[in-house]
C-alpha positions as a Python dict, from the first residue, in 0.01 Angstrom:
ca = {
    (1, 'X'): (0, 0, 0),
    (2, 'X'): (-188, -281, 145),
    (3, 'X'): (-221, -381, 507),
    (4, 'X'): (-128, -28, 622),
    (5, 'X'): (-65, -17, 983),
    (6, 'X'): (-24, 350, 1031),
    (7, 'X'): (-200, 659, 865),
    (8, 'X'): (48, 921, 779),
    (9, 'X'): (-25, 1283, 849),
    (10, 'X'): (127, 1377, 520),
    (11, 'X'): (-29, 1314, 168),
    (12, 'X'): (304, 1237, 15),
    (13, 'X'): (397, 971, 277),
    (14, 'X'): (255, 628, 366),
    (15, 'X'): (392, 398, 614),
    (16, 'X'): (314, 35, 671),
    (17, 'X'): (475, -22, 1007),
    (18, 'X'): (412, -401, 1002),
    (19, 'X'): (598, -470, 681),
    (20, 'X'): (818, -156, 726),
    (21, 'X'): (728, -40, 365),
    (22, 'X'): (720, 324, 299),
    (23, 'X'): (608, 533, 11),
    (24, 'X'): (757, 882, 3),
    (25, 'X'): (771, 1127, -280),
    (26, 'X'): (1107, 1300, -226),
    (27, 'X'): (1020, 1554, -503),
    (28, 'X'): (723, 1680, -319),
    (29, 'X'): (801, 2046, -206),
    (30, 'X'): (627, 1997, 126),
    (31, 'X'): (875, 1722, 200),
    (32, 'X'): (1200, 1867, 81),
    (33, 'X'): (1117, 2212, 222),
    (34, 'X'): (1094, 2064, 577),
    (35, 'X'): (1192, 1699, 606),
    (36, 'X'): (1221, 1691, 987),
    (37, 'X'): (854, 1610, 1065),
    (38, 'X'): (862, 1336, 824),
    (39, 'X'): (1168, 1189, 989),
    (40, 'X'): (988, 1220, 1321),
    (41, 'X'): (694, 1024, 1174),
    (42, 'X'): (950, 752, 1045),
    (43, 'X'): (1101, 732, 1394),
    (44, 'X'): (759, 679, 1550),
    (45, 'X'): (643, 417, 1306),
    (46, 'X'): (949, 245, 1152),
    (47, 'X'): (1302, 377, 1198),
    (48, 'X'): (1424, 107, 958),
    (49, 'X'): (1216, 91, 635),
    (50, 'X'): (1208, -7, 272),
    (51, 'X'): (1171, 302, 56),
    (52, 'X'): (960, 183, -234),
    (53, 'X'): (1054, 469, -467),
    (54, 'X'): (1419, 421, -403),
    (55, 'X'): (1394, 42, -402),
    (56, 'X'): (1625, 0, -102),
    (57, 'X'): (1638, -15, 273),
    (58, 'X'): (1713, 294, 478),
    (59, 'X'): (1806, 343, 839),
    (60, 'X'): (1731, 639, 1057),
    (61, 'X'): (1802, 526, 1418),
    (62, 'X'): (2112, 703, 1562),
    (63, 'X'): (2273, 386, 1692),
    (64, 'X'): (2202, 205, 1367),
    (65, 'X'): (2339, 483, 1148),
    (66, 'X'): (2641, 540, 1367),
    (67, 'X'): (2720, 177, 1374),
    (68, 'X'): (2666, 110, 1004),
    (69, 'X'): (2906, 408, 905),
    (70, 'X'): (3179, 220, 1097),
    (71, 'X'): (3075, -130, 997),
    (72, 'X'): (3334, -309, 767),
    (73, 'X'): (3071, -528, 607),
    (74, 'X'): (2955, -217, 427),
    (75, 'X'): (3155, 8, 189),
    (76, 'X'): (3121, 291, -65),
    (77, 'X'): (3263, 55, -338),
    (78, 'X'): (3134, -284, -450),
    (79, 'X'): (3308, -339, -788),
    (80, 'X'): (3645, -400, -614),
    (81, 'X'): (3502, -730, -489),
    (82, 'X'): (3242, -829, -760),
    (83, 'X'): (3175, -778, -1130),
    (84, 'X'): (2887, -588, -1288),
    (85, 'X'): (2756, -909, -1440),
    (86, 'X'): (2763, -1086, -1090),
    (87, 'X'): (2560, -805, -941),
    (88, 'X'): (2327, -752, -1238),
    (89, 'X'): (2442, -385, -1284),
    (90, 'X'): (2407, -219, -1614),
    (91, 'X'): (2722, -86, -1794),
    (92, 'X'): (2813, 284, -1717),
    (93, 'X'): (2618, 522, -1939),
    (94, 'X'): (2818, 689, -2211),
    (95, 'X'): (2667, 1023, -2155),
    (96, 'X'): (2810, 1044, -1798),
    (97, 'X'): (3164, 907, -1888),
    (98, 'X'): (3340, 1235, -1793),
    (99, 'X'): (3163, 1242, -1453),
    (100, 'X'): (3239, 876, -1390),
    (101, 'X'): (3601, 934, -1475),
    (102, 'X'): (3623, 1227, -1239),
    (103, 'X'): (3465, 1018, -958),
    (104, 'X'): (3688, 718, -1019),
    (105, 'X'): (3939, 805, -753),
    (106, 'X'): (3711, 1010, -530),
    (107, 'X'): (3785, 982, -158),
    (108, 'X'): (3417, 950, -105),
    (109, 'X'): (3391, 646, -325),
    (110, 'X'): (3700, 441, -226),
    (111, 'X'): (3768, 180, 32),
    (112, 'X'): (4106, 68, 167),
    (113, 'X'): (4382, 36, 76),
    (114, 'X'): (4330, 300, -196),
    (115, 'X'): (4129, 520, 39),
    (116, 'X'): (4396, 491, 298),
    (117, 'X'): (4669, 594, 72),
    (118, 'X'): (4486, 900, -64),
    (119, 'X'): (4347, 1015, 265),
    (120, 'X'): (4687, 993, 437),
    (121, 'X'): (4836, 1225, 177),
    (122, 'X'): (4546, 1482, 214),
    (123, 'X'): (4456, 1442, 580),
    (124, 'X'): (4764, 1640, 723),
    (125, 'X'): (4629, 1960, 563),
    (126, 'X'): (4289, 1932, 722),
    (127, 'X'): (4386, 1855, 1085),
    (128, 'X'): (4256, 2121, 1325),
    (129, 'X'): (4591, 2281, 1408),
    (130, 'X'): (4668, 2362, 1045),
    (131, 'X'): (4310, 2474, 964),
    (132, 'X'): (4303, 2713, 1259),
    (133, 'X'): (4583, 2908, 1105),
    (134, 'X'): (4316, 3029, 843),
    (135, 'X'): (4120, 3191, 1117),
    (136, 'X'): (4230, 3548, 1036),
    (137, 'X'): (4174, 3504, 668),
    (138, 'X'): (3821, 3377, 724),
    (139, 'X'): (3736, 3670, 955),
    (140, 'X'): (3890, 3921, 718),
    (141, 'X'): (3693, 3792, 423),
    (142, 'X'): (3368, 3780, 618),
    (143, 'X'): (3416, 4136, 734),
    (144, 'X'): (3496, 4252, 394),
    (145, 'X'): (3184, 4101, 239),
    (146, 'X'): (2964, 4246, 535),
    (147, 'X'): (3116, 4588, 462),
    (148, 'X'): (2984, 4563, 105),
    (149, 'X'): (2625, 4536, 218),
    (150, 'X'): (2607, 4660, 572),
    (151, 'X'): (2502, 5008, 466),
    (152, 'X'): (2220, 4902, 231),
    (153, 'X'): (1988, 4758, 497),
    (154, 'X'): (1918, 4437, 303),
    (155, 'X'): (2087, 4144, 135),
    (156, 'X'): (2034, 3813, -21),
    (157, 'X'): (2286, 3627, 213),
    (158, 'X'): (2367, 3319, -15),
    (159, 'X'): (2495, 3530, -315),
    (160, 'X'): (2656, 3804, -101),
    (161, 'X'): (2817, 3598, 177),
    (162, 'X'): (2745, 3226, 215),
    (163, 'X'): (2839, 3121, -142),
    (164, 'X'): (3174, 3318, -134),
    (165, 'X'): (3337, 3232, 195),
    (166, 'X'): (3361, 2848, 172),
    (167, 'X'): (3468, 2827, -194),
    (168, 'X'): (3724, 3105, -142),
    (169, 'X'): (3882, 2934, 157),
    (170, 'X'): (3898, 2582, 20),
    (171, 'X'): (4027, 2731, -316),
    (172, 'X'): (4306, 2913, -129),
    (173, 'X'): (4396, 2592, 71),
    (174, 'X'): (4416, 2385, -246),
    (175, 'X'): (4586, 2664, -449),
    (176, 'X'): (4310, 2791, -675),
    (177, 'X'): (4278, 3161, -728),
    (178, 'X'): (4005, 3362, -573),
    (179, 'X'): (3873, 3479, -903),
    (180, 'X'): (3778, 3132, -999),
    (181, 'X'): (3522, 3118, -714),
    (182, 'X'): (3216, 3175, -936),
    (183, 'X'): (3319, 2922, -1197),
    (184, 'X'): (3385, 2659, -928),
    (185, 'X'): (3043, 2720, -792),
    (186, 'X'): (2885, 2662, -1120),
    (187, 'X'): (3078, 2338, -1189),
    (188, 'X'): (2996, 2218, -840),
    (189, 'X'): (2635, 2291, -861),
    (190, 'X'): (2604, 2101, -1186),
    (191, 'X'): (2822, 1823, -1046),
    (192, 'X'): (2616, 1750, -729),
    (193, 'X'): (2301, 1724, -956),
    (194, 'X'): (2409, 1376, -1004),
    (195, 'X'): (2326, 1288, -640),
    (196, 'X'): (1967, 1426, -652),
    (197, 'X'): (1688, 1175, -613),
    (198, 'X'): (1504, 1139, -949),
    (199, 'X'): (1766, 1326, -1152),
    (200, 'X'): (1681, 1406, -1512),
    (201, 'X'): (1883, 1351, -1823),
    (202, 'X'): (1933, 1724, -1836),
    (203, 'X'): (2089, 1716, -1484),
    (204, 'X'): (2314, 1434, -1609),
    (205, 'X'): (2426, 1614, -1917),
    (206, 'X'): (2503, 1917, -1715),
    (207, 'X'): (2704, 1726, -1456),
    (208, 'X'): (2903, 1558, -1729),
    (209, 'X'): (2981, 1868, -1905),
    (210, 'X'): (3092, 2048, -1593),
    (211, 'X'): (3297, 1736, -1485),
    (212, 'X'): (3485, 1752, -1815),
    (213, 'X'): (3553, 2123, -1782),
    (214, 'X'): (3646, 2089, -1408),
    (215, 'X'): (3887, 1819, -1484),
    (216, 'X'): (4048, 1999, -1780),
    (217, 'X'): (4098, 2308, -1550),
    (218, 'X'): (4249, 2105, -1270),
    (219, 'X'): (4477, 1925, -1517),
    (220, 'X'): (4624, 2276, -1620),
    (221, 'X'): (4679, 2371, -1252),
    (222, 'X'): (4852, 2043, -1185),
    (223, 'X'): (5087, 2103, -1476),
    (224, 'X'): (5172, 2452, -1340),
    (225, 'X'): (5236, 2304, -985),
    (226, 'X'): (5461, 2036, -1131),
    (227, 'X'): (5685, 2301, -1284),
    (228, 'X'): (5654, 2557, -1004),
    (229, 'X'): (5538, 2413, -672),
    (230, 'X'): (5388, 2652, -407),
    (231, 'X'): (5289, 2625, -43),
    (232, 'X'): (4948, 2472, -116),
    (233, 'X'): (4770, 2148, -86),
    (234, 'X'): (4784, 2053, -458),
    (235, 'X'): (5163, 2106, -464),
    (236, 'X'): (5179, 1885, -148),
    (237, 'X'): (4973, 1611, -308),
    (238, 'X'): (5174, 1620, -626),
    (239, 'X'): (5521, 1616, -474),
    (240, 'X'): (5464, 1401, -160),
    (241, 'X'): (5516, 1020, -172),
    (242, 'X'): (5337, 764, 49),
    (243, 'X'): (5531, 422, 78),
    (244, 'X'): (5727, 501, -243),
    (245, 'X'): (5417, 601, -445),
    (246, 'X'): (5297, 929, -585),
    (247, 'X'): (4946, 1019, -678),
    (248, 'X'): (4869, 968, -1048),
    (249, 'X'): (4719, 1235, -1260),
    (250, 'X'): (4382, 1077, -1248),
    (251, 'X'): (4397, 1046, -865),
    (252, 'X'): (4509, 1405, -838),
    (253, 'X'): (4212, 1533, -1049),
    (254, 'X'): (3951, 1325, -862),
    (255, 'X'): (4085, 1430, -517),
    (256, 'X'): (4103, 1795, -603),
    (257, 'X'): (3746, 1793, -739),
    (258, 'X'): (3601, 1616, -443),
    (259, 'X'): (3783, 1842, -199),
    (260, 'X'): (3666, 2157, -387),
    (261, 'X'): (3311, 2029, -400),
    (262, 'X'): (3290, 1890, -45),
    (263, 'X'): (3489, 2175, 97),
    (264, 'X'): (3224, 2436, 15),
    (265, 'X'): (2886, 2294, -113),
    (266, 'X'): (2769, 2172, 226),
    (267, 'X'): (2915, 2467, 422),
    (268, 'X'): (2724, 2702, 196),
    (269, 'X'): (2403, 2532, 272),
    (270, 'X'): (2488, 2514, 641),
    (271, 'X'): (2552, 2889, 673),
    (272, 'X'): (2210, 2963, 527),
    (273, 'X'): (2035, 2689, 725),
    (274, 'X'): (2198, 2813, 1045),
    (275, 'X'): (2109, 3183, 1000),
    (276, 'X'): (1756, 3082, 924),
    (277, 'X'): (1708, 2852, 1218),
    (278, 'X'): (1862, 3120, 1453),
    (279, 'X'): (1626, 3384, 1331),
    (280, 'X'): (1325, 3172, 1335),
    (281, 'X'): (1406, 3043, 1687),
    (282, 'X'): (1344, 3383, 1850),
    (283, 'X'): (1659, 3331, 2070),
    (284, 'X'): (1894, 3616, 2126),
    (285, 'X'): (2204, 3597, 1923),
    (286, 'X'): (2400, 3780, 2191),
    (287, 'X'): (2326, 3476, 2416),
    (288, 'X'): (2384, 3211, 2140),
    (289, 'X'): (2731, 3369, 2078),
    (290, 'X'): (2829, 3519, 2405),
    (291, 'X'): (3164, 3329, 2421),
    (292, 'X'): (3349, 3050, 2240),
    (293, 'X'): (3173, 2766, 2429),
    (294, 'X'): (2826, 2906, 2362),
    (295, 'X'): (2919, 2962, 1993),
    (296, 'X'): (3039, 2595, 1959),
    (297, 'X'): (2717, 2462, 2113),
    (298, 'X'): (2502, 2675, 1887),
    (299, 'X'): (2696, 2566, 1579),
    (300, 'X'): (2674, 2191, 1667),
    (301, 'X'): (2293, 2228, 1740),
    (302, 'X'): (2245, 2397, 1391),
    (303, 'X'): (2437, 2109, 1241),
    (304, 'X'): (2212, 1861, 1427),
    (305, 'X'): (1877, 2009, 1345),
    (306, 'X'): (1930, 2129, 984),
    (307, 'X'): (2214, 1921, 842),
    (308, 'X'): (2315, 2008, 479),
    (309, 'X'): (2364, 1649, 365),
    (310, 'X'): (2097, 1406, 451),
    (311, 'X'): (2189, 1070, 309),
    (312, 'X'): (2504, 859, 282),
    (313, 'X'): (2489, 537, 66),
    (314, 'X'): (2676, 208, 137),
    (315, 'X'): (2707, -115, -35),
    (316, 'X'): (2668, -441, 152),
    (317, 'X'): (3008, -632, 99),
    (318, 'X'): (2895, -961, 252),
    (319, 'X'): (2564, -1126, 335),
    (320, 'X'): (2434, -1010, 680),
    (321, 'X'): (2138, -916, 881),
    (322, 'X'): (2079, -571, 1023),
    (323, 'X'): (1787, -484, 1252),
    (324, 'X'): (1596, -790, 1116),
    (325, 'X'): (1674, -697, 755),
    (326, 'X'): (1842, -959, 547),
    (327, 'X'): (2089, -814, 302),
    (328, 'X'): (2300, -992, 35),
    (329, 'X'): (2631, -887, -122),
    (330, 'X'): (2581, -585, -352),
    (331, 'X'): (2270, -450, -188),
    (332, 'X'): (2264, -80, -136),
    (333, 'X'): (2148, 81, 186),
    (334, 'X'): (2078, 440, 276),
    (335, 'X'): (2180, 601, 601),
    (336, 'X'): (1974, 911, 678),
    (337, 'X'): (2221, 1129, 865),
    (338, 'X'): (1969, 1411, 922),
    (339, 'X'): (1712, 1168, 1065),
    (340, 'X'): (1966, 1006, 1295),
    (341, 'X'): (2027, 1354, 1440),
    (342, 'X'): (1653, 1370, 1525),
    (343, 'X'): (1636, 1015, 1706),
    (344, 'X'): (1419, 1071, 2019),
    (345, 'X'): (1602, 778, 2176),
    (346, 'X'): (1924, 993, 2163),
    (347, 'X'): (1798, 1355, 2175),
    (348, 'X'): (1518, 1483, 2385),
    (349, 'X'): (1253, 1693, 2214),
    (350, 'X'): (1457, 1644, 1891),
    (351, 'X'): (1270, 1880, 1656),
    (352, 'X'): (1332, 2183, 1894),
    (353, 'X'): (1637, 2402, 1851),
    (354, 'X'): (1816, 2382, 2188),
    (355, 'X'): (2173, 2525, 2182),
    (356, 'X'): (2212, 2422, 2543),
    (357, 'X'): (2203, 2051, 2470),
    (358, 'X'): (2476, 1808, 2585),
    (359, 'X'): (2346, 1487, 2462),
    (360, 'X'): (2627, 1360, 2224),
    (361, 'X'): (2767, 1430, 1881),
    (362, 'X'): (2561, 1483, 1572),
    (363, 'X'): (2622, 1273, 1265),
    (364, 'X'): (2620, 1546, 1005),
    (365, 'X'): (2981, 1486, 910),
    (366, 'X'): (2940, 1108, 910),
    (367, 'X'): (3158, 862, 1104),
    (368, 'X'): (3427, 600, 1049),
    (369, 'X'): (3677, 609, 771),
    (370, 'X'): (3460, 835, 554),
    (371, 'X'): (3420, 1093, 829),
    (372, 'X'): (3416, 1427, 642),
    (373, 'X'): (3774, 1527, 588),
    (374, 'X'): (3673, 1892, 572),
    (375, 'X'): (3489, 1898, 909),
    (376, 'X'): (3758, 2096, 1087),
    (377, 'X'): (3748, 2363, 814),
    (378, 'X'): (3358, 2379, 804),
    (379, 'X'): (3333, 2394, 1180),
    (380, 'X'): (3595, 2683, 1196),
    (381, 'X'): (3418, 2874, 929),
    (382, 'X'): (3089, 2835, 1107),
    (383, 'X'): (3226, 2929, 1442),
    (384, 'X'): (3380, 3246, 1291),
    (385, 'X'): (3133, 3376, 1044),
    (386, 'X'): (2800, 3321, 1226),
    (387, 'X'): (2873, 3531, 1540),
    (388, 'X'): (3051, 3786, 1326),
    (389, 'X'): (2734, 3825, 1101),
    (390, 'X'): (2506, 3872, 1408),
    (391, 'X'): (2744, 4103, 1587),
    (392, 'X'): (2787, 4324, 1284),
    (393, 'X'): (2417, 4327, 1207),
    (394, 'X'): (2245, 4309, 1544),
    (395, 'X'): (1893, 4398, 1405),
    (396, 'X'): (1904, 4112, 1143),
    (397, 'X'): (1581, 3959, 1056),
    (398, 'X'): (1400, 3768, 779),
    (399, 'X'): (1277, 3992, 485),
    (400, 'X'): (1085, 3713, 325),
    (401, 'X'): (1008, 3344, 383),
    (402, 'X'): (1325, 3157, 288),
    (403, 'X'): (1296, 2932, -25),
    (404, 'X'): (1446, 2583, -16),
    (405, 'X'): (1635, 2422, -307),
    (406, 'X'): (1485, 2117, -475),
    (407, 'X'): (1806, 1922, -428),
    (408, 'X'): (1710, 1644, -199),
    (409, 'X'): (1906, 1462, -47),
    (410, 'X'): (2100, 1774, 6),
    (411, 'X'): (1926, 2043, 216),
    (412, 'X'): (1986, 2417, 152),
    (413, 'X'): (1819, 2739, 61),
    (414, 'X'): (1756, 2897, -276),
    (415, 'X'): (1747, 3242, -137),
    (416, 'X'): (1782, 3395, 211),
    (417, 'X'): (1658, 3758, 192),
    (418, 'X'): (1745, 3957, 510),
    (419, 'X'): (1699, 4306, 639),
    (420, 'X'): (1803, 4504, 939),
}
């Protein structure tokens, strides 16, 4: 990189603050294992930057990210207003056709009016007053899982606890039996491989295979619910109309898959991340979870400092200028939610875990019309299972250094070995 204005403290990162050009290897273990110091370096040198390896502009400032998430000049879709030919985009790859089909009506990928119609049908099930009715079930499941390993003096927390709770609860909400949990986890892990930076052909093949199997399974459950409706979200989506319209089968499949994936994948990561940050902080769990207010502050600070999803992509829908960057229709930009949570202009001493903070909301669930629909459920699960775990196992400590998954731009642990 020529004309470099700043020398980076990291060998995998170089920043030219004058041109706002950044070279960053997202597959370097030293980066994805602990991205926060890199985000701090970017805030100091160039909060808005062109990431050379990703070939697009990225934004890390809290106000910029918060504003762009709500800016109607940007959207998750672009092909609803322009053709592939106009934008110079290649045709979809044949080997990911099942994945693309499953994503076709994903809430995460749509813009109004389709997004409004689908979200309206689903949203009612996820509002806080409905979700809170699941509190007892969440606590019962967490206690039962802890019962299984409490007497052993050690556990690998992801496989014995964190993996199981979110997938079980979102499955029950939608109407998927508990015993499908392990299979849902496998499909989901393969599926989200499509969102990794520098994914391989093997990742794409696995995602497409799992998308096909996932869709086939959901199609079978839909057929059952058409014949015999139950008190679950899938029956609600099948049999409820919105302005005279019902969801098509393709819309039902896409919506169910995205809810199952988004409803547990990030929460699994967040449970692991949160337990790790609490144990490494040296702060007393009995203080962090002494009452409901303290618990909520602790959970929100965990979400701020170790968010499970780091990047949200947007398309520019019309020519505009953002923070001195000229963008044309069709350009993609990246919003680094996890970095916005570390903006020193918003949060004092941002790399330090401070549960007593009262400096504003984190952006880990996004903002605007694509604010995470499952946020009330995720927050409820975290507010129940974290204090329960530390109360049941008061001598909890790390048995080994946690290993981080190579799945950037997600951030979660491969293993979390604990002892007490």
